[in-house]
Amino acid sequence: MAEQQTYNVAIVGATGAVGQKIKKILEDKQFPVKQLKLLSSARSAGKEETFNGETIIVEEAAPESFEGVDIALFSAGGSISKQLAPEAVKRGAVVVDNTSAFRMDKDVPLVVPEVNPEDIAEHQGIIANPNCSTIQMVAALKPIKDAFGIGKIIVSTYQAVSGAGNAAVEELYEQSKDYLEGNEVNAEILPVKGDKKHFPIAFNALPQIDVFGDNGFTFEEMKMINETKKIMHDEALNVAATCVRLPFATSHAESVYIEVDQEDLNVTDIWKTLEAADGVILQDNPEEQEYPTPQSAQDKEEVFVGRVRKDLDNPKGFHLWVVSDNLLKGAAWNTVQIAQTLVERGGLKK
Amino acid sequence: MAEQQTYNVAIVGATGAVGQKIKKILEDKQFPVKQLKLLSSARSAGKEETFNGETIIVEEAAPESFEGVDIALFSAGGSISKQLAPEAVKRGAVVVDNTSAFRMDKDVPLVVPEVNPEDIAEHQGIIANPNCSTIQMVAALKPIKDAFGIGKIIVSTYQAVSGAGNAAVEELYEQSKDYLEGNEVNAEILPVKGDKKHFPIAFNALPQIDVFGDNGFTFEEMKMINETKKIMHDEALNVAATCVRLPFATSHAESVYIEVDQEDLNVTDIWKTLEAADGVILQDNPEEQEYPTPQSAQDKEEVFVGRVRKDLDNPKGFHLWVVSDNLLKGAAWNTVQIAQTLVERGGLKK
């Protein structure tokens, strides 16, 4: 029996929220790791981490860090990816990038393994992990699109604070405490770190995620629109998004309206399709008040769908409520899934 | 100069969240009150309240409470309205009812004074105040519909906990404290008091407001759908709603997609229409991060609109973000506005 092939893996942004989840998933899923490198900024270098019972010292990420690395999983922000991903590729690594740096590049596959795993084969060194809010939506909608066609998507999101990083979660909890104790509430991070104004997120809703573009849509909304078309291989698909940040730490929820290509479908047809879909769990029983919530989806890998309803006016219209852990399927788990698929399909053989 | 006519006014549910706001607005707006009666359940009867500097003892509501009353403002739940509103009418009062008891009755006008004040004239004793989430949406959309036509509305709501009453707000704050202190979180009220299951609202989102109907939509969603058509006098209008409860106390927000009848409109056309609209304030400047939030709309009478965007695919499609204080324009203020309009239009003359 042949020994299982193993790989040198690097995590860039290893001490961040997503980096930590990636490390845990590599352990939990027994990813075939030969050696794991944990890379970070200078500030976090030197920290001790454990992986499969062994201690690993976090190193500062530099071009030469990627010598001998087979797979580099990037989750340290777009500017780090832009700077170091090409260096990793130059040294023979395949990069799975969890930032927006390369997602819309023609030469970079944008992959949700349940949706378009075949795109991985076309990589030229970098494979991009889509935006968290995109991943869960396309995972739920692709099986419906394959079965019945989808021409139009209108989504309003209910997004968790952890999408803006650990410091934003701390801000939510600090603000919540101050609000409950009647103290002044300070806003320094959300809606967007580095933008001109900041507003409280505790006991509030902020209709801004990422900065605004000239067309009035935010970058987050444009990511959902453009990435969905790219992943679905359908430039003619109509997609509209309104993205809203809400006061909970984990899991994004989405109110999704779709128009399918057929007039004679009913809720049962959508249910059957979702029940058969990889990575999707149907939680839809109004009579028993069964539907997913951000808290019920937390720490779970799957995308949960409930509240499926046929539109009362448009026979092609359906409404769905889609929830998933934004740090897992929306980030760390999808990243590792891409690496797994890459390995299984032989995409790492040189 | 003729003396201003004054009226005997009763508030039913005077000690509740909305009843208290109604009393304050009657004072603030110097409503022409001759005598104010505060009515409640037996439990709250005997409480002392002040109105225009005078002490009023809360009385238990009974059929004979309405003898001599000109205007009765009901906000004590649907069953109380069903029982006592006809008794008030029998005794010569005009009832403005802030429950769902009579909203869809053919003989009962359903009124947002900025939208359909003329309907008041057709009352037969009872005028209904629409559901909070409906009021703010139609206030924002009616001027657009009048100017450009609207054929389709798809709304996803972000609704405050106070819509479920004061006890639900206490539950939100108790749960929030327990969550932050690492204690067990108890859910006993939301999503719906008296329904089979309860889920935490603190740091969560619940896609259920009111109970479920057989078609998979909740009653709250059906209220938005049916009431919008009735208020707009347009049974052919397509309306779809997904209603979600969120962890903040005050103000509902709504992500609204509309399809107008014209293809050549742009955002400026919508802006101009909203700027000229009664009771609506446009807050829409992405460059300066100006948009309404639940906290910014709190304690204000108006309906705030921001994030106006033209759909990128459908030339007739527009997206809006509509926010208003659910206890004021969504309830108490709209109720008093109806009474004001009634008085101004002579609807109380016998």
XYZ file of C-alpha atoms in Angstrom:
700
model
C 0.000 0.000 0.000
C 1.360 3.392 -1.003
C 2.032 5.822 1.804
C -0.272 8.837 1.775
C 1.413 11.835 0.224
C 1.880 14.732 2.663
C 2.439 18.440 2.060
C 4.246 21.409 3.521
C 1.546 23.882 4.441
C 1.850 27.531 5.469
C -0.846 29.686 7.093
C -0.321 33.405 6.535
C -2.175 35.404 9.189
C -1.899 32.436 11.545
C -2.743 34.356 14.714
C -5.883 36.032 13.335
C -9.468 34.842 13.797
C -9.583 32.954 10.493
C -5.962 31.722 10.694
C -6.684 30.102 14.049
C -9.789 28.395 12.645
C -7.792 27.149 9.627
C -5.200 25.550 11.902
C -7.900 23.821 13.934
C -9.661 22.521 10.809
C -6.374 21.149 9.385
C -6.083 19.169 12.639
C -9.732 18.115 12.859
C -9.879 16.983 9.226
C -6.459 15.292 9.437
C -5.242 17.203 6.431
C -2.092 15.471 5.121
C 0.383 17.981 6.567
C 4.092 17.147 6.410
C 5.185 20.376 8.042
C 3.115 23.402 9.085
C 4.504 26.925 8.971
C 2.658 29.611 10.888
C 3.350 33.059 9.445
C 2.267 36.451 10.719
C 3.225 40.087 11.010
C 6.370 41.041 12.958
C 4.131 41.922 15.917
C 2.848 38.358 16.393
C 6.066 36.538 15.406
C 7.617 34.506 18.204
C 4.272 33.349 19.640
C 4.039 29.645 20.445
C 1.214 27.645 18.931
C 0.463 23.939 18.962
C -0.496 21.761 16.018
C -1.191 18.029 16.313
C 0.424 18.154 19.749
C 3.641 19.809 18.569
C 4.795 23.325 19.343
C 5.271 25.677 16.416
C 6.840 29.123 16.719
C 5.061 31.771 14.633
C 7.446 33.381 12.135
C 7.292 36.732 10.428
C 6.024 36.265 6.873
C 8.659 37.088 4.241
C 9.236 36.006 0.614
C 11.729 33.364 1.661
C 9.233 31.887 4.169
C 7.659 30.054 1.232
C 10.741 28.044 0.196
C 9.637 24.400 0.137
C 5.980 25.219 0.885
C 3.436 23.258 -1.192
C 0.241 25.016 -0.116
C 0.018 28.511 1.373
C -3.280 29.535 2.934
C -3.467 33.349 3.069
C -5.772 35.192 5.443
C -3.886 38.319 6.517
C -5.565 41.081 4.507
C -5.466 42.084 0.873
C -2.207 44.061 0.928
C -0.259 41.145 2.437
C -1.718 38.822 -0.191
C -0.826 41.193 -3.010
C 2.724 41.435 -1.721
C 3.474 37.847 -0.695
C 1.187 35.533 -2.697
C 3.225 36.051 -5.912
C 6.398 35.344 -3.895
C 4.882 32.080 -2.664
C 3.845 31.109 -6.193
C 7.320 31.981 -7.512
C 8.727 29.472 -5.007
C 6.401 26.699 -6.175
C 3.548 26.955 -3.683
C -0.121 26.955 -4.612
C -1.841 29.812 -2.804
C -5.398 29.656 -1.513
C -6.164 33.297 -0.803
C -8.928 34.338 1.568
C -8.811 38.056 0.722
C -10.363 40.091 -2.077
C -6.925 40.783 -3.649
C -7.214 38.409 -6.627
C -10.848 37.279 -6.640
C -11.866 39.049 -9.812
C -8.593 38.359 -11.712
C -9.305 36.414 -14.908
C -6.468 33.999 -14.208
C -7.563 33.237 -10.638
C -10.289 30.649 -10.049
C -12.816 31.728 -7.424
C -14.013 28.531 -5.802
C -16.686 27.098 -3.542
C -15.934 23.369 -3.698
C -19.615 22.313 -3.680
C -20.323 24.749 -6.511
C -17.440 24.960 -9.004
C -14.656 22.548 -7.968
C -13.716 22.041 -11.630
C -12.420 25.633 -11.777
C -9.534 24.665 -9.495
C -7.861 22.859 -12.401
C -7.331 26.161 -14.185
C -5.287 27.768 -11.458
C -1.966 29.399 -12.271
C -0.701 29.379 -8.723
C -3.448 31.284 -6.927
C -6.965 30.136 -6.076
C -9.247 32.657 -4.407
C -11.692 32.005 -1.603
C -14.848 34.106 -2.161
C -16.257 36.658 0.231
C -18.041 35.098 3.237
C -21.469 36.447 2.327
C -21.088 35.179 -1.253
C -20.030 31.649 -0.304
C -23.094 30.736 1.718
C -25.471 32.221 -0.848
C -24.009 30.399 -3.864
C -23.777 27.140 -1.886
C -27.536 27.340 -1.295
C -28.486 28.628 -4.746
C -26.258 26.627 -7.124
C -28.211 23.357 -6.734
C -31.437 25.291 -7.370
C -29.888 26.986 -10.396
C -28.685 23.653 -11.761
C -32.104 22.074 -11.324
C -34.458 24.880 -12.324
C -32.399 27.843 -13.585
C -32.118 31.175 -11.759
C -32.291 34.482 -13.621
C -32.426 36.955 -10.759
C -31.187 37.200 -7.155
C -32.001 39.987 -4.689
C -30.336 39.598 -1.300
C -30.444 41.595 1.937
C -27.825 40.480 4.433
C -27.726 40.301 8.240
C -23.975 40.109 8.837
C -21.979 39.297 11.940
C -19.377 41.602 13.441
C -16.580 39.005 13.306
C -16.421 39.615 9.569
C -14.672 42.860 10.518
C -12.139 41.064 12.738
C -11.559 40.265 16.394
C -11.205 43.922 17.398
C -14.690 44.645 16.038
C -16.132 41.836 18.147
C -14.439 43.330 21.200
C -15.918 46.698 20.253
C -19.409 45.143 20.066
C -19.067 43.621 23.528
C -17.523 46.754 25.071
C -20.249 48.938 23.602
C -22.934 46.506 24.756
C -21.622 46.601 28.332
C -21.372 50.392 28.306
C -24.884 50.710 26.878
C -26.367 48.363 29.478
C -24.576 50.178 32.307
C -25.680 53.577 31.033
C -22.139 54.655 30.167
C -21.092 56.565 27.090
C -20.696 54.294 24.061
C -17.543 54.769 21.987
C -17.303 53.773 18.323
C -13.829 53.553 16.818
C -13.858 50.624 14.395
C -17.203 49.889 12.744
C -18.654 50.213 10.218
C -15.228 50.262 8.515
C -11.852 50.603 10.197
C -10.110 53.602 8.691
C -13.249 55.172 7.201
C -14.104 58.761 8.204
C -16.965 58.099 10.610
C -17.708 55.411 13.152
C -21.086 54.481 14.596
C -22.111 52.226 17.475
C -23.001 48.690 16.441
C -24.324 47.591 19.863
C -28.145 47.596 19.792
C -28.036 49.078 16.301
C -27.809 48.144 12.588
C -25.313 49.690 10.176
C -26.161 49.616 6.453
C -22.514 49.857 5.475
C -19.997 47.020 5.127
C -16.726 48.087 3.490
C -16.434 51.487 1.804
C -18.781 53.001 -0.768
C -18.188 52.910 -4.506
C -19.213 55.672 -6.906
C -22.449 53.855 -7.816
C -23.730 54.041 -4.207
C -23.184 50.331 -3.588
C -20.594 49.317 -0.994
C -17.614 47.173 -1.947
C -19.198 44.330 0.065
C -22.340 44.574 -2.050
C -20.310 44.661 -5.269
C -18.316 41.625 -4.107
C -21.546 39.658 -3.679
C -22.778 40.792 -7.093
C -19.571 40.209 -9.077
C -18.359 37.093 -7.287
C -21.723 35.353 -7.614
C -21.678 35.846 -11.394
C -18.093 34.592 -11.631
C -18.624 31.503 -9.453
C -21.892 30.644 -11.243
C -20.246 31.224 -14.678
C -23.202 33.413 -15.609
C -22.500 37.027 -16.494
C -26.172 37.462 -17.488
C -27.388 36.550 -14.000
C -29.101 39.520 -12.315
C -27.765 40.001 -8.791
C -28.509 42.819 -6.353
C -27.322 43.074 -2.753
C -27.865 45.254 0.317
C -25.376 44.450 3.068
C -26.034 45.319 6.709
C -23.863 44.821 9.800
C -25.695 43.660 12.918
C -24.899 43.265 16.609
C -23.939 39.610 16.843
C -20.470 38.097 16.659
C -20.865 35.047 14.448
C -22.776 33.772 11.381
C -24.205 35.751 8.532
C -27.893 35.447 7.675
C -29.370 36.372 4.306
C -32.883 37.075 3.105
C -32.707 35.913 -0.501
C -35.275 36.355 -3.272
C -34.766 34.375 -6.464
C -36.555 34.055 -9.756
C -36.293 30.598 -11.247
C -36.821 29.788 -14.931
C -39.914 27.652 -14.353
C -43.421 28.710 -13.337
C -44.789 25.470 -11.970
C -42.442 24.792 -9.067
C -43.509 24.674 -5.451
C -41.715 24.784 -2.114
C -41.368 20.994 -2.063
C -39.307 21.109 -5.276
C -36.894 23.568 -3.674
C -36.793 21.523 -0.457
C -35.933 18.293 -2.322
C -33.146 20.025 -4.212
C -31.654 21.501 -1.046
C -31.940 18.222 0.854
C -29.864 16.533 -1.837
C -27.266 19.323 -1.956
C -23.715 18.889 -0.636
C -22.878 21.074 2.347
C -26.423 22.356 2.737
C -28.825 21.507 5.561
C -32.516 22.264 5.188
C -34.065 23.543 8.437
C -37.548 24.501 7.398
C -40.596 23.575 9.397
C -42.694 26.622 10.265
C -45.196 24.542 12.220
C -42.438 23.581 14.652
C -40.726 26.996 14.422
C -37.722 25.344 12.791
C -35.459 27.750 10.949
C -31.761 28.584 11.228
C -30.498 31.556 13.240
C -26.988 32.980 13.569
C -26.645 31.268 16.941
C -27.901 27.881 15.743
C -25.435 27.898 12.805
C -22.416 28.911 14.881
C -19.456 26.472 14.878
C -21.063 24.385 12.132
C -19.551 23.784 8.701
C -22.735 23.678 6.678
C -24.966 26.266 5.083
C -28.444 26.203 6.641
C -31.583 27.131 4.723
C -35.063 27.801 6.060
C -38.158 29.948 5.481
C -38.516 28.732 1.880
C -41.655 30.372 0.465
C -43.122 30.704 -2.983
C -43.747 34.346 -3.874
C -47.452 35.162 -3.708
C -47.446 37.209 -6.921
C -44.671 35.901 -9.146
C -44.975 32.175 -9.958
C -41.217 32.103 -10.627
C -40.316 33.822 -7.338
C -39.075 32.152 -4.165
C -37.808 33.492 -0.829
C -35.159 31.786 1.314
C -33.347 32.468 4.599
C -29.704 31.336 4.384
C -27.435 31.183 7.448
C -23.862 29.998 7.927
C -20.886 30.532 10.228
C -18.975 33.312 8.468
C -15.639 32.211 9.927
C -16.072 28.548 8.898
C -17.892 27.989 5.586
C -17.493 31.707 4.944
C -13.716 31.600 5.422
C -11.569 28.942 7.122
C -13.513 25.825 6.168
C -13.977 26.828 2.533
C -10.235 27.609 2.351
C -9.286 24.164 3.663
C -11.916 22.563 1.419
C -10.246 24.170 -1.592
C -6.874 22.791 -0.440
C -8.433 19.332 0.064
C -9.993 19.397 -3.410
C -6.696 20.538 -4.883
C -4.907 17.593 -3.265
C -7.611 15.055 -4.185
C -7.628 16.191 -7.802
C -3.854 16.080 -8.067
C -3.544 19.822 -8.573
C -0.377 19.915 -6.482
C 1.641 17.380 -8.445
C 4.580 19.069 -10.101
C -62.926 84.821 17.296
C -64.432 81.388 17.823
C -63.054 79.379 20.679
C -61.134 76.279 19.548
C -63.288 73.200 19.828
C -61.972 70.643 22.321
C -62.646 66.934 22.667
C -62.977 64.247 25.288
C -60.210 61.757 24.556
C -59.636 58.273 25.956
C -56.453 56.199 25.715
C -57.053 52.465 26.064
C -53.864 50.691 27.107
C -52.671 53.922 28.709
C -49.915 52.335 30.797
C -48.329 50.376 27.925
C -45.328 51.434 25.837
C -47.443 52.917 23.039
C -50.129 54.341 25.374
C -47.492 56.303 27.260
C -46.090 57.684 24.004
C -49.611 58.668 22.855
C -50.178 60.635 26.069
C -46.872 62.457 25.661
C -47.598 63.314 22.013
C -51.073 64.664 22.889
C -49.274 67.022 25.297
C -46.393 67.912 22.994
C -48.657 68.604 20.012
C -51.213 70.478 22.165
C -54.007 68.275 20.907
C -57.327 70.011 21.729
C -58.183 67.807 24.704
C -61.150 68.809 26.885
C -60.805 65.830 29.206
C -58.448 62.854 29.015
C -59.449 59.405 30.246
C -56.691 56.860 30.839
C -58.007 53.311 30.590
C -56.237 50.039 31.264
C -56.661 46.498 32.507
C -57.763 45.929 36.108
C -54.115 45.275 36.997
C -52.968 48.822 36.149
C -56.145 50.646 37.248
C -55.608 53.091 40.104
C -52.172 54.235 38.914
C -51.612 57.980 38.945
C -50.495 59.667 35.750
C -50.036 63.317 34.858
C -51.286 65.099 31.755
C -50.714 68.799 31.102
C -49.739 69.150 34.759
C -52.884 67.512 36.123
C -53.132 64.172 37.858
C -55.289 61.537 36.222
C -56.162 58.223 37.860
C -56.036 55.268 35.474
C -59.412 53.496 35.290
C -60.280 49.958 34.302
C -61.618 49.955 30.751
C -65.281 48.951 30.517
C -68.095 49.630 28.020
C -69.435 52.513 30.102
C -65.971 54.133 30.224
C -66.721 55.545 26.776
C -69.836 57.581 27.733
C -69.172 61.121 26.541
C -65.862 60.236 24.871
C -65.326 61.818 21.428
C -62.108 60.051 20.406
C -60.843 56.728 21.797
C -57.273 55.732 20.981
C -56.892 51.966 21.415
C -53.525 50.297 21.946
C -54.145 47.411 24.320
C -54.054 44.360 22.065
C -56.427 42.942 19.478
C -58.805 41.145 21.847
C -59.462 44.289 23.908
C -60.116 46.243 20.711
C -62.509 43.585 19.420
C -64.395 43.673 22.701
C -64.448 47.380 23.539
C -64.086 49.345 20.282
C -67.694 48.550 19.229
C -68.842 49.638 22.707
C -67.027 52.956 22.289
C -68.539 53.452 18.836
C -72.001 52.600 20.172
C -71.571 55.441 22.669
C -70.653 57.946 19.964
C -66.856 57.870 20.044
C -64.659 57.584 16.995
C -62.058 54.873 17.594
C -58.493 55.008 16.264
C -57.307 51.445 16.741
C -53.628 50.553 16.875
C -54.123 46.763 16.739
C -54.647 44.357 13.867
C -58.254 43.650 14.961
C -60.057 45.628 12.249
C -57.314 46.585 9.767
C -58.506 44.420 6.903
C -62.245 45.044 7.489
C -63.835 46.550 4.400
C -65.660 49.162 6.468
C -62.576 50.282 8.370
C -60.205 52.791 6.768
C -56.525 51.916 7.263
C -54.703 55.207 7.338
C -51.268 56.771 7.150
C -52.099 60.484 7.089
C -49.316 61.378 4.612
C -50.486 58.601 2.304
C -54.282 58.236 2.289
C -55.861 60.887 4.575
C -58.950 60.990 2.351
C -59.884 57.479 3.494
C -60.660 58.845 6.955
C -63.885 60.370 5.628
C -65.310 56.896 5.005
C -65.048 55.721 8.582
C -68.052 54.154 10.289
C -66.750 54.664 13.790
C -63.417 52.842 13.609
C -60.217 53.924 11.849
C -57.294 51.505 11.936
C -53.632 52.361 12.425
C -51.515 50.065 10.214
C -48.769 47.745 11.415
C -45.552 49.582 12.353
C -43.450 47.973 9.625
C -46.097 48.835 7.008
C -46.455 52.499 7.994
C -42.844 53.505 7.446
C -42.618 51.621 4.154
C -45.736 53.134 2.597
C -44.780 56.625 3.864
C -41.525 56.324 1.913
C -42.968 54.602 -1.163
C -46.274 56.407 -1.746
C -44.675 59.613 -3.104
C -42.536 57.485 -5.439
C -45.591 55.503 -6.535
C -47.537 58.713 -7.193
C -44.691 60.176 -9.241
C -43.430 57.174 -11.183
C -45.690 54.190 -10.466
C -44.598 51.105 -8.515
C -45.506 47.601 -9.650
C -43.469 45.466 -7.270
C -42.087 45.701 -3.727
C -39.763 43.181 -2.065
C -38.866 44.042 1.530
C -36.625 42.429 4.137
C -37.070 43.939 7.587
C -34.711 44.565 10.494
C -37.196 44.979 13.361
C -36.755 46.239 16.894
C -37.685 44.246 19.961
C -40.028 46.927 21.369
C -42.522 45.884 18.709
C -43.109 42.839 20.926
C -43.698 44.994 24.023
C -41.832 46.238 27.062
C -41.290 42.749 28.479
C -39.482 41.716 25.302
C -37.131 44.694 25.640
C -36.396 43.637 29.219
C -35.731 40.120 27.946
C -33.252 41.493 25.373
C -31.332 43.423 28.031
C -31.404 40.565 30.571
C -30.172 38.101 27.953
C -27.473 40.539 26.817
C -26.172 40.912 30.376
C -26.225 37.166 30.952
C -24.448 36.510 27.649
C -21.721 39.078 28.386
C -21.209 37.700 31.893
C -21.035 34.125 30.626
C -24.263 33.108 32.373
C -26.971 30.904 30.947
C -29.306 32.826 28.626
C -33.037 32.256 29.143
C -35.618 32.812 26.416
C -39.252 33.004 27.479
C -40.900 35.631 25.277
C -39.442 36.026 21.799
C -39.947 35.355 18.965
C -43.658 35.249 19.917
C -45.155 35.240 23.390
C -47.328 32.164 23.696
C -45.795 30.301 20.749
C -44.348 26.828 21.365
C -40.640 27.636 21.282
C -38.559 30.573 22.415
C -35.083 31.514 21.229
C -32.553 34.054 22.494
C -32.687 37.405 20.732
C -29.516 38.833 22.341
C -26.645 38.653 19.830
C -28.899 36.780 17.422
C -31.498 37.291 14.670
C -34.907 35.582 14.613
C -36.646 35.186 11.240
C -40.055 34.989 12.874
C -42.334 37.878 13.901
C -45.841 36.762 14.892
C -46.997 33.205 14.190
C -46.794 31.289 10.917
C -49.649 30.980 8.457
C -50.293 27.921 6.296
C -48.485 29.472 3.337
C -45.193 29.650 5.249
C -45.354 33.430 5.649
C -45.713 34.847 9.161
C -48.695 36.991 10.098
C -46.315 39.992 10.280
C -45.257 39.350 6.696
C -48.879 38.984 5.559
C -49.777 42.220 7.386
C -47.120 44.073 5.402
C -48.337 42.514 2.157
C -52.080 42.996 2.650
C -51.990 46.353 4.420
C -49.695 47.886 1.801
C -52.146 46.957 -0.969
C -55.087 48.335 1.019
C -53.406 51.641 1.963
C -52.096 52.118 -1.589
C -55.542 51.225 -3.063
C -53.789 48.823 -5.433
C -54.741 45.160 -5.228
C -52.555 44.448 -8.274
C -49.420 45.704 -6.535
C -46.910 42.878 -6.020
C -45.642 42.874 -2.429
C -43.378 40.331 -0.745
C -41.957 40.547 2.773
C -39.486 38.721 5.001
C -39.648 39.953 8.603
C -36.764 39.480 11.013
C -36.459 40.423 14.690
C -33.097 41.856 15.740
C -31.352 42.733 19.003
C -32.087 46.420 19.381
C -34.928 48.048 21.289
C -36.178 50.793 19.006
C -36.746 51.617 15.310
C -37.396 49.271 12.459
C -35.139 49.312 9.413
C -36.146 47.929 6.020
C -34.193 46.950 2.935
C -36.702 47.686 0.186
C -36.493 46.809 -3.513
C -39.027 48.430 -5.829
C -39.792 48.277 -9.515
C -41.101 51.572 -10.874
C -43.081 51.894 -14.097
C -40.435 53.955 -15.900
C -37.058 52.861 -17.262
C -35.267 56.188 -17.482
C -35.226 57.300 -13.849
C -32.094 57.790 -11.822
C -31.313 58.156 -8.128
C -31.707 61.942 -8.318
C -35.337 61.536 -9.407
C -36.053 59.390 -6.354
C -34.138 61.800 -4.095
C -36.129 64.812 -5.313
C -39.416 63.003 -4.756
C -38.460 61.969 -1.233
C -37.152 65.440 -0.353
C -40.549 66.892 -1.262
C -42.497 64.221 0.638
C -44.371 64.957 3.880
C -43.020 63.180 6.938
C -39.984 61.777 5.089
C -36.371 62.849 5.591
C -33.754 61.902 3.014
C -30.437 60.941 4.621
C -28.400 59.719 1.719
C -24.819 60.752 1.159
C -22.535 57.730 0.833
C -19.443 59.904 0.451
C -20.020 61.276 3.953
C -21.332 57.931 5.285
C -24.756 59.506 5.789
C -27.584 57.005 6.133
C -30.181 56.368 8.816
C -29.738 53.707 11.491
C -32.155 52.478 14.172
C -30.316 54.586 16.749
C -30.276 57.755 14.630
C -34.047 57.507 13.998
C -34.973 56.873 17.631
C -37.347 59.415 19.257
C -37.965 61.099 15.888
C -41.347 61.360 14.195
C -40.226 61.100 10.603
C -39.431 58.253 8.258
C -35.772 58.332 7.198
C -34.576 57.058 3.831
C -31.035 56.414 2.679
C -28.950 54.068 0.510
C -31.032 54.832 -2.595
C -29.479 52.910 -5.482
C -30.549 52.101 -8.995
C -30.500 48.373 -9.651
C -27.524 47.423 -11.810
C -29.498 45.012 -13.995
C -33.102 46.176 -14.060
C -33.553 49.779 -15.303
C -36.864 49.920 -13.395
C -35.351 48.632 -10.132
C -34.341 50.717 -7.116
C -33.110 49.837 -3.634
C -33.828 51.885 -0.498
C -33.079 51.675 3.243
C -36.045 52.936 5.279
C -35.816 53.544 9.032
C -38.289 54.922 11.564
C -39.072 54.793 15.276
C -41.545 51.906 15.498
C -43.209 53.306 18.622
C -43.683 56.803 17.144
C -44.454 56.901 13.405
C -45.008 53.148 13.609
C -47.601 53.480 16.375
C -48.269 56.411 18.740
C -47.506 59.308 16.410
C -49.446 57.872 13.475
C -52.396 57.246 15.827
C -52.415 60.863 17.031
C -51.909 62.076 13.444
C -55.061 60.203 12.436
C -56.952 61.876 15.304
C -55.563 65.281 14.282
C -56.598 64.754 10.660
C -60.031 63.608 11.794
C -60.472 66.792 13.823
C -59.092 69.067 11.094
C -61.349 67.524 8.475
C -64.401 67.780 10.682
C -64.822 64.015 10.938
C -65.919 64.331 14.561
C -68.829 66.697 14.075
C -72.033 64.979 14.917
